[in-house]
mmCIF file of C-alpha atoms and ligand atoms in Angstrom:
data_model
loop_
_atom_site.group_PDB
_atom_site.id
_atom_site.type_symbol
_atom_site.label_atom_id
_atom_site.label_comp_id
_atom_site.label_asym_id
_atom_site.label_seq_id
_atom_site.Cartn_x
_atom_site.Cartn_y
_atom_site.Cartn_z
ATOM 1 C CA UNK A 303 17.191 14.514 9.140
ATOM 2 C CA UNK A 304 16.511 14.097 12.303
ATOM 3 C CA UNK A 305 15.988 10.009 12.982
ATOM 4 C CA UNK A 306 13.146 9.126 15.677
ATOM 5 C CA UNK A 307 13.318 5.565 17.881
ATOM 6 C CA UNK A 308 10.914 6.602 20.087
ATOM 7 C CA UNK A 309 7.360 8.596 20.378
ATOM 8 C CA UNK A 310 8.106 10.439 22.608
ATOM 9 C CA UNK A 311 11.021 12.358 20.888
ATOM 10 C CA UNK A 312 9.408 12.113 18.055
ATOM 11 C CA UNK A 313 6.007 14.484 19.357
ATOM 12 C CA UNK A 314 8.758 16.636 20.853
ATOM 13 C CA UNK A 315 10.000 17.597 17.772
ATOM 14 C CA UNK A 316 6.906 17.803 15.359
ATOM 15 C CA UNK A 317 5.249 20.236 18.481
ATOM 16 C CA UNK A 318 7.758 22.532 17.668
ATOM 17 C CA UNK A 319 7.495 22.488 13.705
ATOM 18 C CA UNK A 320 3.450 22.425 14.731
ATOM 19 C CA UNK A 321 3.892 25.199 16.784
ATOM 20 C CA UNK A 322 5.393 27.677 14.533
ATOM 21 C CA UNK A 323 2.537 27.006 12.178
ATOM 22 C CA UNK A 324 4.718 24.342 9.463
ATOM 23 C CA UNK A 325 2.546 21.267 8.101
ATOM 24 C CA UNK A 326 3.045 17.488 8.140
ATOM 25 C CA UNK A 327 2.821 15.206 6.100
ATOM 26 C CA UNK A 328 3.252 11.622 6.887
ATOM 27 C CA UNK A 329 4.477 8.641 4.327
ATOM 28 C CA UNK A 330 4.197 4.994 5.860
ATOM 29 C CA UNK A 331 6.414 2.400 5.083
ATOM 30 C CA UNK A 332 7.642 -1.328 6.020
ATOM 31 C CA UNK A 333 11.066 -0.284 3.718
ATOM 32 C CA UNK A 334 13.077 -1.442 1.407
ATOM 33 C CA UNK A 335 12.761 0.987 -0.034
ATOM 34 C CA UNK A 336 12.271 1.892 -3.584
ATOM 35 C CA UNK A 337 10.942 4.687 -6.904
ATOM 36 C CA UNK A 338 7.096 3.297 -5.242
ATOM 37 C CA UNK A 339 7.927 4.780 -2.115
ATOM 38 C CA UNK A 340 10.356 7.988 -3.336
ATOM 39 C CA UNK A 341 7.428 9.348 -5.181
ATOM 40 C CA UNK A 342 5.339 9.059 -2.420
ATOM 41 C CA UNK A 343 7.901 11.842 -0.393
ATOM 42 C CA UNK A 344 8.093 13.334 -3.482
ATOM 43 C CA UNK A 345 4.213 14.617 -3.687
ATOM 44 C CA UNK A 346 5.009 14.403 0.386
ATOM 45 C CA UNK A 347 7.133 17.274 -0.328
ATOM 46 C CA UNK A 348 6.057 19.348 -2.459
ATOM 47 C CA UNK A 349 2.147 19.421 -0.158
ATOM 48 C CA UNK A 350 3.918 19.658 2.670
ATOM 49 C CA UNK A 351 6.459 21.817 5.446
ATOM 50 C CA UNK A 352 7.495 18.533 7.083
ATOM 51 C CA UNK A 353 7.793 15.216 5.833
ATOM 52 C CA UNK A 354 8.144 12.346 8.423
ATOM 53 C CA UNK A 355 8.670 8.757 6.518
ATOM 54 C CA UNK A 356 8.080 5.729 9.052
ATOM 55 C CA UNK A 357 9.717 2.601 8.801
ATOM 56 C CA UNK A 358 7.830 0.001 10.677
ATOM 57 C CA UNK A 359 7.629 -3.949 9.525
ATOM 58 C CA UNK A 360 4.265 -4.139 11.283
ATOM 59 C CA UNK A 361 3.968 -8.137 13.247
ATOM 60 C CA UNK A 362 -0.133 -7.548 13.426
ATOM 61 C CA UNK A 363 -0.766 -7.524 9.782
ATOM 62 C CA UNK A 364 1.369 -10.443 8.543
ATOM 63 C CA UNK A 365 -1.145 -13.884 9.960
ATOM 64 C CA UNK A 366 0.833 -16.673 11.325
ATOM 65 C CA UNK A 367 2.046 -18.643 8.301
ATOM 66 C CA UNK A 368 3.263 -14.868 5.853
ATOM 67 C CA UNK A 369 6.543 -13.319 5.652
ATOM 68 C CA UNK A 370 7.130 -11.604 8.475
ATOM 69 C CA UNK A 371 10.185 -12.585 9.383
ATOM 70 C CA UNK A 372 12.234 -12.663 6.038
ATOM 71 C CA UNK A 373 10.207 -9.298 4.808
ATOM 72 C CA UNK A 374 13.514 -7.895 3.276
ATOM 73 C CA UNK A 375 15.108 -5.317 5.773
ATOM 74 C CA UNK A 376 17.522 -2.619 4.099
ATOM 75 C CA UNK A 377 17.652 0.249 6.630
ATOM 76 C CA UNK A 378 21.264 1.501 6.734
ATOM 77 C CA UNK A 379 20.302 1.616 2.766
ATOM 78 C CA UNK A 380 16.388 3.339 4.267
ATOM 79 C CA UNK A 381 18.315 6.331 5.404
ATOM 80 C CA UNK A 382 20.322 6.574 3.290
ATOM 81 C CA UNK A 383 17.546 6.951 0.529
ATOM 82 C CA UNK A 384 15.773 9.314 2.376
ATOM 83 C CA UNK A 385 18.678 11.282 3.599
ATOM 84 C CA UNK A 386 19.225 11.795 -0.222
ATOM 85 C CA UNK A 387 15.128 12.804 -0.890
ATOM 86 C CA UNK A 388 15.973 15.412 2.168
ATOM 87 C CA UNK A 389 13.255 14.437 3.913
ATOM 88 C CA UNK A 390 13.018 15.949 7.263
ATOM 89 C CA UNK A 391 11.998 13.399 9.946
ATOM 90 C CA UNK A 392 12.398 9.397 9.912
ATOM 91 C CA UNK A 393 10.194 7.220 12.343
ATOM 92 C CA UNK A 394 11.756 4.391 12.213
ATOM 93 C CA UNK A 395 10.499 2.796 16.186
ATOM 94 C CA UNK A 396 10.714 -0.709 17.489
ATOM 95 C CA UNK A 397 8.138 -3.783 17.650
ATOM 96 C CA UNK A 398 8.456 -3.210 21.694
ATOM 97 C CA UNK A 399 7.843 0.808 21.228
ATOM 98 C CA UNK A 400 4.849 0.104 19.197
ATOM 99 C CA UNK A 401 3.151 -3.303 20.817
ATOM 100 C CA UNK A 402 3.999 -2.057 24.809
ATOM 101 C CA UNK A 403 1.689 -4.525 25.623
ATOM 102 C CA UNK A 404 -0.908 -6.898 23.727
ATOM 103 C CA UNK A 405 -3.313 -5.122 22.112
ATOM 104 C CA UNK A 406 -6.480 -4.676 23.557
ATOM 105 C CA UNK A 407 -8.154 -2.366 21.168
ATOM 106 C CA UNK A 408 -8.616 -2.877 17.075
ATOM 107 C CA UNK A 409 -9.874 -0.781 14.531
ATOM 108 C CA UNK A 410 -11.289 -3.361 11.468
ATOM 109 C CA UNK A 411 -13.885 -3.160 8.734
ATOM 110 C CA UNK A 412 -16.697 -4.853 8.003
ATOM 111 C CA UNK A 413 -16.666 -6.614 5.024
ATOM 112 C CA UNK A 414 -14.417 -4.211 3.195
ATOM 113 C CA UNK A 415 -11.508 -5.520 5.216
ATOM 114 C CA UNK A 416 -12.790 -8.637 5.304
ATOM 115 C CA UNK A 417 -13.277 -9.247 1.499
ATOM 116 C CA UNK A 418 -10.675 -9.885 -1.637
ATOM 117 C CA UNK A 419 -6.992 -9.965 -0.337
ATOM 118 C CA UNK A 420 -9.009 -9.578 3.984
ATOM 119 C CA UNK A 421 -10.096 -12.978 2.658
ATOM 120 C CA UNK A 422 -6.548 -14.462 1.552
ATOM 121 C CA UNK A 423 -5.128 -12.902 4.707
ATOM 122 C CA UNK A 424 -7.249 -13.016 7.552
ATOM 123 C CA UNK A 425 -7.233 -10.455 9.846
ATOM 124 C CA UNK A 426 -4.520 -8.329 7.799
ATOM 125 C CA UNK A 427 -6.322 -5.088 7.136
ATOM 126 C CA UNK A 428 -7.370 -5.226 11.085
ATOM 127 C CA UNK A 429 -3.557 -5.095 11.772
ATOM 128 C CA UNK A 430 -3.122 -1.967 8.941
ATOM 129 C CA UNK A 431 -6.107 0.205 9.829
ATOM 130 C CA UNK A 432 -4.884 -0.577 13.454
ATOM 131 C CA UNK A 433 -0.777 1.116 13.229
ATOM 132 C CA UNK A 434 -2.530 3.284 10.585
ATOM 133 C CA UNK A 435 -4.744 4.378 12.862
ATOM 134 C CA UNK A 436 -1.977 4.659 16.195
ATOM 135 C CA UNK A 437 1.355 5.796 13.596
ATOM 136 C CA UNK A 438 -1.645 9.020 12.586
ATOM 137 C CA UNK A 439 -2.010 9.891 16.254
ATOM 138 C CA UNK A 440 1.625 9.603 16.756
ATOM 139 C CA UNK A 441 2.297 11.923 13.702
ATOM 140 C CA UNK A 442 -0.527 13.720 13.639
ATOM 141 C CA UNK A 443 0.243 14.375 10.458
ATOM 142 C CA UNK A 444 -2.671 16.985 7.666
ATOM 143 C CA UNK A 445 -1.920 14.783 5.124
ATOM 144 C CA UNK A 446 -0.454 11.290 4.454
ATOM 145 C CA UNK A 447 0.237 9.478 1.482
ATOM 146 C CA UNK A 448 -0.689 5.860 0.303
ATOM 147 C CA UNK A 449 -0.054 4.031 -3.116
ATOM 148 C CA UNK A 450 -2.472 3.313 -5.611
ATOM 149 C CA UNK A 451 -0.764 -0.369 -5.620
ATOM 150 C CA UNK A 452 -2.377 -1.577 -2.727
ATOM 151 C CA UNK A 453 -5.993 -0.369 -3.718
ATOM 152 C CA UNK A 454 -7.575 -1.700 -1.267
ATOM 153 C CA UNK A 455 -5.611 -0.935 2.016
ATOM 154 C CA UNK A 456 -6.105 2.961 0.209
ATOM 155 C CA UNK A 457 -9.888 2.477 0.212
ATOM 156 C CA UNK A 458 -9.892 0.431 3.699
ATOM 157 C CA UNK A 459 -7.853 3.543 4.947
ATOM 158 C CA UNK A 460 -9.868 6.437 3.815
ATOM 159 C CA UNK A 461 -13.219 4.577 4.437
ATOM 160 C CA UNK A 462 -11.769 3.813 8.087
ATOM 161 C CA UNK A 463 -10.961 7.448 8.203
ATOM 162 C CA UNK A 464 -14.327 8.530 6.896
ATOM 163 C CA UNK A 465 -15.944 6.303 9.088
ATOM 164 C CA UNK A 466 -14.473 7.956 12.386
ATOM 165 C CA UNK A 467 -13.699 11.011 11.226
ATOM 166 C CA UNK A 468 -10.208 11.175 12.223
ATOM 167 C CA UNK A 469 -8.327 15.049 10.757
ATOM 168 C CA UNK A 470 -6.240 13.779 7.652
ATOM 169 C CA UNK A 471 -6.631 14.490 4.097
ATOM 170 C CA UNK A 472 -5.379 10.735 2.457
ATOM 171 C CA UNK A 473 -3.870 11.117 -0.805
ATOM 172 C CA UNK A 474 -3.605 8.340 -3.098
ATOM 173 C CA UNK A 475 -0.296 8.521 -5.625
ATOM 174 C CA UNK A 476 -0.454 5.999 -8.897
ATOM 175 C CA UNK A 477 1.360 2.830 -9.721
ATOM 176 C CA UNK A 478 5.245 2.826 -10.005
ATOM 177 C CA UNK A 479 5.977 0.531 -12.564
ATOM 178 C CA UNK A 480 9.613 -0.457 -13.930
ATOM 179 C CA UNK A 481 10.035 -0.217 -17.494
ATOM 180 C CA UNK A 482 7.799 -3.394 -19.004
ATOM 181 C CA UNK A 483 5.270 -2.474 -16.755
ATOM 182 C CA UNK A 484 5.623 -4.397 -13.572
ATOM 183 C CA UNK A 485 4.378 -2.848 -10.398
ATOM 184 C CA UNK A 486 7.963 -1.655 -8.028
ATOM 185 C CA UNK A 487 7.557 -3.762 -4.675
ATOM 186 C CA UNK A 488 9.934 -4.533 -2.111
ATOM 187 C CA UNK A 489 9.130 -8.334 -2.664
ATOM 188 C CA UNK A 490 9.805 -7.869 -6.144
ATOM 189 C CA UNK A 491 13.795 -8.829 -4.624
ATOM 190 C CA UNK A 492 12.847 -12.226 -4.472
ATOM 191 C CA UNK A 493 11.831 -13.344 -7.908
ATOM 192 C CA UNK A 494 13.770 -14.990 -9.174
ATOM 193 C CA UNK A 495 15.028 -14.740 -13.389
ATOM 194 C CA UNK A 496 12.553 -16.527 -15.226
ATOM 195 C CA UNK A 497 10.127 -15.260 -11.890
ATOM 196 C CA UNK A 498 10.961 -11.822 -12.517
ATOM 197 C CA UNK A 499 10.115 -12.023 -16.753
ATOM 198 C CA UNK A 500 6.808 -14.260 -16.001
ATOM 199 C CA UNK A 501 5.329 -11.460 -13.751
ATOM 200 C CA UNK A 502 4.710 -8.953 -16.351
ATOM 201 C CA UNK A 503 1.917 -10.877 -16.826
ATOM 202 C CA UNK A 504 -0.326 -9.310 -14.339
ATOM 203 C CA UNK A 505 0.152 -5.604 -15.952
ATOM 204 C CA UNK A 506 0.023 -6.690 -19.952
ATOM 205 C CA UNK A 507 -2.744 -8.888 -18.242
ATOM 206 C CA UNK A 508 -4.609 -5.637 -17.325
ATOM 207 C CA UNK A 509 -3.897 -3.685 -19.596
ATOM 208 C CA UNK A 510 -5.713 -5.839 -21.567
ATOM 209 C CA UNK A 511 -8.935 -5.580 -19.343
ATOM 210 C CA UNK A 512 -8.512 -2.355 -19.170
ATOM 211 C CA UNK A 513 -8.345 -1.786 -22.662
ATOM 212 C CA UNK A 514 -11.517 -3.887 -23.013
ATOM 213 C CA UNK A 515 -13.811 -2.372 -20.558
ATOM 214 C CA UNK A 516 -12.679 1.888 -22.292
ATOM 215 C CA UNK A 517 -13.649 -0.076 -25.885
ATOM 216 C CA UNK A 518 -17.479 -0.706 -24.371
ATOM 217 C CA UNK A 519 -17.403 -3.788 -23.182
ATOM 218 C CA UNK A 520 -20.298 -3.475 -20.501
ATOM 219 C CA UNK A 521 -20.219 -7.560 -19.307
ATOM 220 C CA UNK A 522 -17.247 -8.178 -16.873
ATOM 221 C CA UNK A 523 -17.240 -11.847 -18.105
ATOM 222 C CA UNK A 524 -15.688 -11.361 -21.106
ATOM 223 C CA UNK A 525 -12.826 -9.299 -20.062
ATOM 224 C CA UNK A 526 -11.902 -11.709 -17.175
ATOM 225 C CA UNK A 527 -12.151 -14.925 -19.210
ATOM 226 C CA UNK A 528 -9.922 -13.558 -21.884
ATOM 227 C CA UNK A 529 -7.025 -12.112 -18.619
ATOM 228 C CA UNK A 530 -7.749 -15.610 -18.050
ATOM 229 C CA UNK A 531 -6.274 -16.976 -20.079
ATOM 230 C CA UNK A 532 -3.395 -14.979 -20.483
ATOM 231 C CA UNK A 533 -2.714 -15.631 -16.971
ATOM 232 C CA UNK A 534 -3.169 -19.228 -18.292
ATOM 233 C CA UNK A 535 -0.420 -18.789 -21.086
ATOM 234 C CA UNK A 536 2.186 -18.168 -18.630
ATOM 235 C CA UNK A 537 2.666 -21.706 -16.466
ATOM 236 C CA UNK A 538 5.913 -19.768 -14.126
ATOM 237 C CA UNK A 539 2.783 -17.316 -12.829
ATOM 238 C CA UNK A 540 -0.261 -18.460 -10.991
ATOM 239 C CA UNK A 541 -3.400 -16.682 -10.744
ATOM 240 C CA UNK A 542 -4.788 -16.764 -7.208
ATOM 241 C CA UNK A 543 -7.307 -13.377 -7.391
ATOM 242 C CA UNK A 544 -9.056 -11.614 -10.221
ATOM 243 C CA UNK A 545 -11.989 -9.355 -9.300
ATOM 244 C CA UNK A 546 -13.592 -6.230 -11.470
ATOM 245 C CA UNK A 547 -15.251 -3.973 -8.988
ATOM 246 C CA UNK A 548 -16.719 -0.447 -8.186
ATOM 247 C CA UNK A 549 -13.531 2.095 -8.034
ATOM 248 C CA UNK A 550 -14.961 4.060 -4.853
ATOM 249 C CA UNK A 551 -16.619 1.111 -2.290
ATOM 250 C CA UNK A 552 -15.253 -2.162 -3.478
ATOM 251 C CA UNK A 553 -18.658 -3.669 -4.080
ATOM 252 C CA UNK A 554 -18.673 -6.516 -6.943
ATOM 253 C CA UNK A 555 -19.995 -4.810 -10.023
ATOM 254 C CA UNK A 556 -22.273 -7.128 -12.164
ATOM 255 C CA UNK A 557 -21.727 -4.673 -15.140
ATOM 256 C CA UNK A 558 -19.581 -2.210 -15.581
ATOM 257 C CA UNK A 559 -21.384 1.192 -15.981
ATOM 258 C CA UNK A 560 -19.066 3.259 -13.818
ATOM 259 C CA UNK A 561 -15.521 3.532 -12.451
ATOM 260 C CA UNK A 562 -13.907 0.126 -11.941
ATOM 261 C CA UNK A 563 -11.046 -1.215 -10.891
ATOM 262 C CA UNK A 564 -9.769 -4.745 -11.965
ATOM 263 C CA UNK A 565 -7.895 -6.312 -8.921
ATOM 264 C CA UNK A 566 -5.153 -9.554 -8.964
ATOM 265 C CA UNK A 567 -3.315 -11.588 -6.961
ATOM 266 C CA UNK A 568 -0.640 -13.714 -8.757
ATOM 267 C CA UNK A 569 1.488 -16.191 -6.804
ATOM 268 C CA UNK A 570 5.036 -15.671 -8.382
ATOM 269 C CA UNK A 571 7.476 -19.417 -6.999
ATOM 270 C CA UNK A 572 6.973 -17.920 -3.753
ATOM 271 C CA UNK A 573 6.178 -14.370 -4.057
ATOM 272 C CA UNK A 574 2.936 -13.502 -3.711
ATOM 273 C CA UNK A 575 2.264 -10.301 -6.098
ATOM 274 C CA UNK A 576 -0.279 -8.037 -5.972
ATOM 275 C CA UNK A 577 -1.460 -5.313 -9.119
ATOM 276 C CA UNK A 578 -4.914 -3.456 -10.049
ATOM 277 C CA UNK A 579 -5.504 -0.866 -13.196
ATOM 278 C CA UNK A 580 -8.132 1.346 -12.187
ATOM 279 C CA UNK A 581 -10.756 2.006 -16.338
ATOM 280 C CA UNK A 582 -14.002 3.924 -16.886
ATOM 281 C CA UNK A 583 -16.520 2.141 -19.560
ATOM 282 C CA UNK A 584 -16.576 3.795 -22.951
ATOM 283 C CA UNK A 585 -19.443 3.702 -25.466
ATOM 284 C CA UNK A 586 -20.820 0.992 -26.098
HETATM 285 N N1 ATP B 1472 4.939 0.930 -7.045
HETATM 286 C C1 ATP B 1472 4.407 1.437 -6.136
HETATM 287 N N2 ATP B 1472 3.925 2.757 -6.860
HETATM 288 C C2 ATP B 1472 3.378 3.475 -5.074
HETATM 289 N N3 ATP B 1472 2.938 3.241 -4.124
HETATM 290 C C3 ATP B 1472 3.083 2.102 -3.862
HETATM 291 C C4 ATP B 1472 3.993 1.036 -5.157
HETATM 292 N N4 ATP B 1472 4.518 0.320 -3.818
HETATM 293 C C5 ATP B 1472 4.114 0.195 -2.619
HETATM 294 N N5 ATP B 1472 3.911 1.874 -2.841
HETATM 295 C C6 ATP B 1472 3.198 2.347 -1.744
HETATM 296 O O1 ATP B 1472 4.312 2.307 -0.541
HETATM 297 C C7 ATP B 1472 3.614 2.330 0.895
HETATM 298 C C8 ATP B 1472 4.422 1.840 1.434
HETATM 299 O O2 ATP B 1472 4.424 0.227 0.951
HETATM 300 P P1 ATP B 1472 5.613 -1.125 1.301
HETATM 301 O O3 ATP B 1472 6.582 -0.413 2.484
HETATM 302 O O4 ATP B 1472 4.481 -2.405 1.878
HETATM 303 O O5 ATP B 1472 6.235 -1.336 0.245
HETATM 304 P P2 ATP B 1472 5.703 -2.236 -0.838
HETATM 305 O O6 ATP B 1472 6.597 -2.609 -2.022
HETATM 306 O O7 ATP B 1472 4.380 -2.433 -1.233
HETATM 307 O O8 ATP B 1472 5.505 -3.866 -0.449
HETATM 308 P P3 ATP B 1472 5.587 -5.067 -0.643
HETATM 309 O O9 ATP B 1472 6.166 -5.979 -0.941
HETATM 310 O O10 ATP B 1472 4.144 -5.741 1.004
HETATM 311 O O11 ATP B 1472 3.728 -5.046 -2.112
HETATM 312 C C9 ATP B 1472 2.243 2.158 0.471
HETATM 313 O O12 ATP B 1472 0.848 3.017 0.385
HETATM 314 C C10 ATP B 1472 2.273 1.680 -1.177
HETATM 315 O O13 ATP B 1472 1.736 1.020 -1.436
HETATM 316 C C1 PAF B 1473 0.762 0.914 5.419
HETATM 317 C C2 PAF B 1473 1.401 -0.179 5.961
HETATM 318 C C3 PAF B 1473 2.936 0.924 6.476
HETATM 319 C C4 PAF B 1473 0.517 -0.071 7.592
HETATM 320 O O1 PAF B 1473 1.791 -1.302 8.325
HETATM 321 C C5 PAF B 1473 1.310 -0.994 4.958
HETATM 322 O O2 PAF B 1473 0.392 -1.897 5.517
HETATM 323 C C6 PAF B 1473 2.177 -0.423 3.548
HETATM 324 O O3 PAF B 1473 3.732 -0.458 3.227
HETATM 325 O O4 PAF B 1473 1.621 -1.092 2.863
HETATM 326 N N1 BAL B 1474 1.912 -3.397 1.223
HETATM 327 C C1 BAL B 1474 1.123 -4.506 2.266
HETATM 328 C C2 BAL B 1474 1.562 -4.458 3.251
HETATM 329 C C3 BAL B 1474 1.234 -5.942 3.623
HETATM 330 O O1 BAL B 1474 1.448 -6.776 2.082
HETATM 331 O O2 BAL B 1474 1.613 -6.725 4.567
#
């Protein structure tokens, strides 16, 4: 496995692979790897000759009062896991390498990047879209892999790629979960034992909501009410947002007439968790 910190070194190595006719897959991450990331890596390794995993905690997608400084980091463990997974290339740039001077250029999506999580984290998706564009330009992958757990992020990136005709295929990978249903996330490590137990309510409420839709419920109101009641019965968790949206566009879904996604944001102590589940309306 090769590890590069500079864009020039990485480009040199990938140029040789590309001239040899090899396909390149990119898995962008912020490190502190878990089985969810490793599933993205596994998919990428099945579908490409060379796999690049980037590890970069991107400051521009964090708001001033968010957790950039305390975001969990463990580069040595990450490298050991990627070596064990037989990844070809790790790109782990410094902030100075990615942002040698303040950017005057950015990619932002309106309204897609400003709704839902974009409303709670102003500027977040502009930070994500811009750094992902930089990573695409640096690596020039044939395919790039993103988790469905960050459903709005995946939707933003698909739309950006379509709008700007970026020559990369986006692959969405289903959410990897703990045995009790909790979506794996780097931030789970910050949960107290009580918080970890309480956090099961996210996936349990999503399962209940999806089951109602699949059983034929076409009105979002009773689905949202049943899910809110579950959160209400779990004092360790504060529901921050709960939405049912059209799965492809994230447009509001006043009636459930096609595939939808249920999106949850909740606070467990100081830890902000997100989860999602898609559902197709069953015969009502
Ligand atoms: N449980 C999971 N299953 C599948 N993919 C995942 C999972 N968790 C994260 N990913 C994906 O891994 C990529 C890198 O995510 P990131 O490094 O931010 O990890 P994370 O666990 O989502 O961290 P965070 O605590 O910020 O939510 C993203 O495309 C993300 O959607
Ligand atoms: C896509 C990403 C690596 C961009 O910084 C980040 O938002 C993440 O880890 O999901
Ligand atoms: N996985 C999303 C990255 C973030 O929370 O900033």
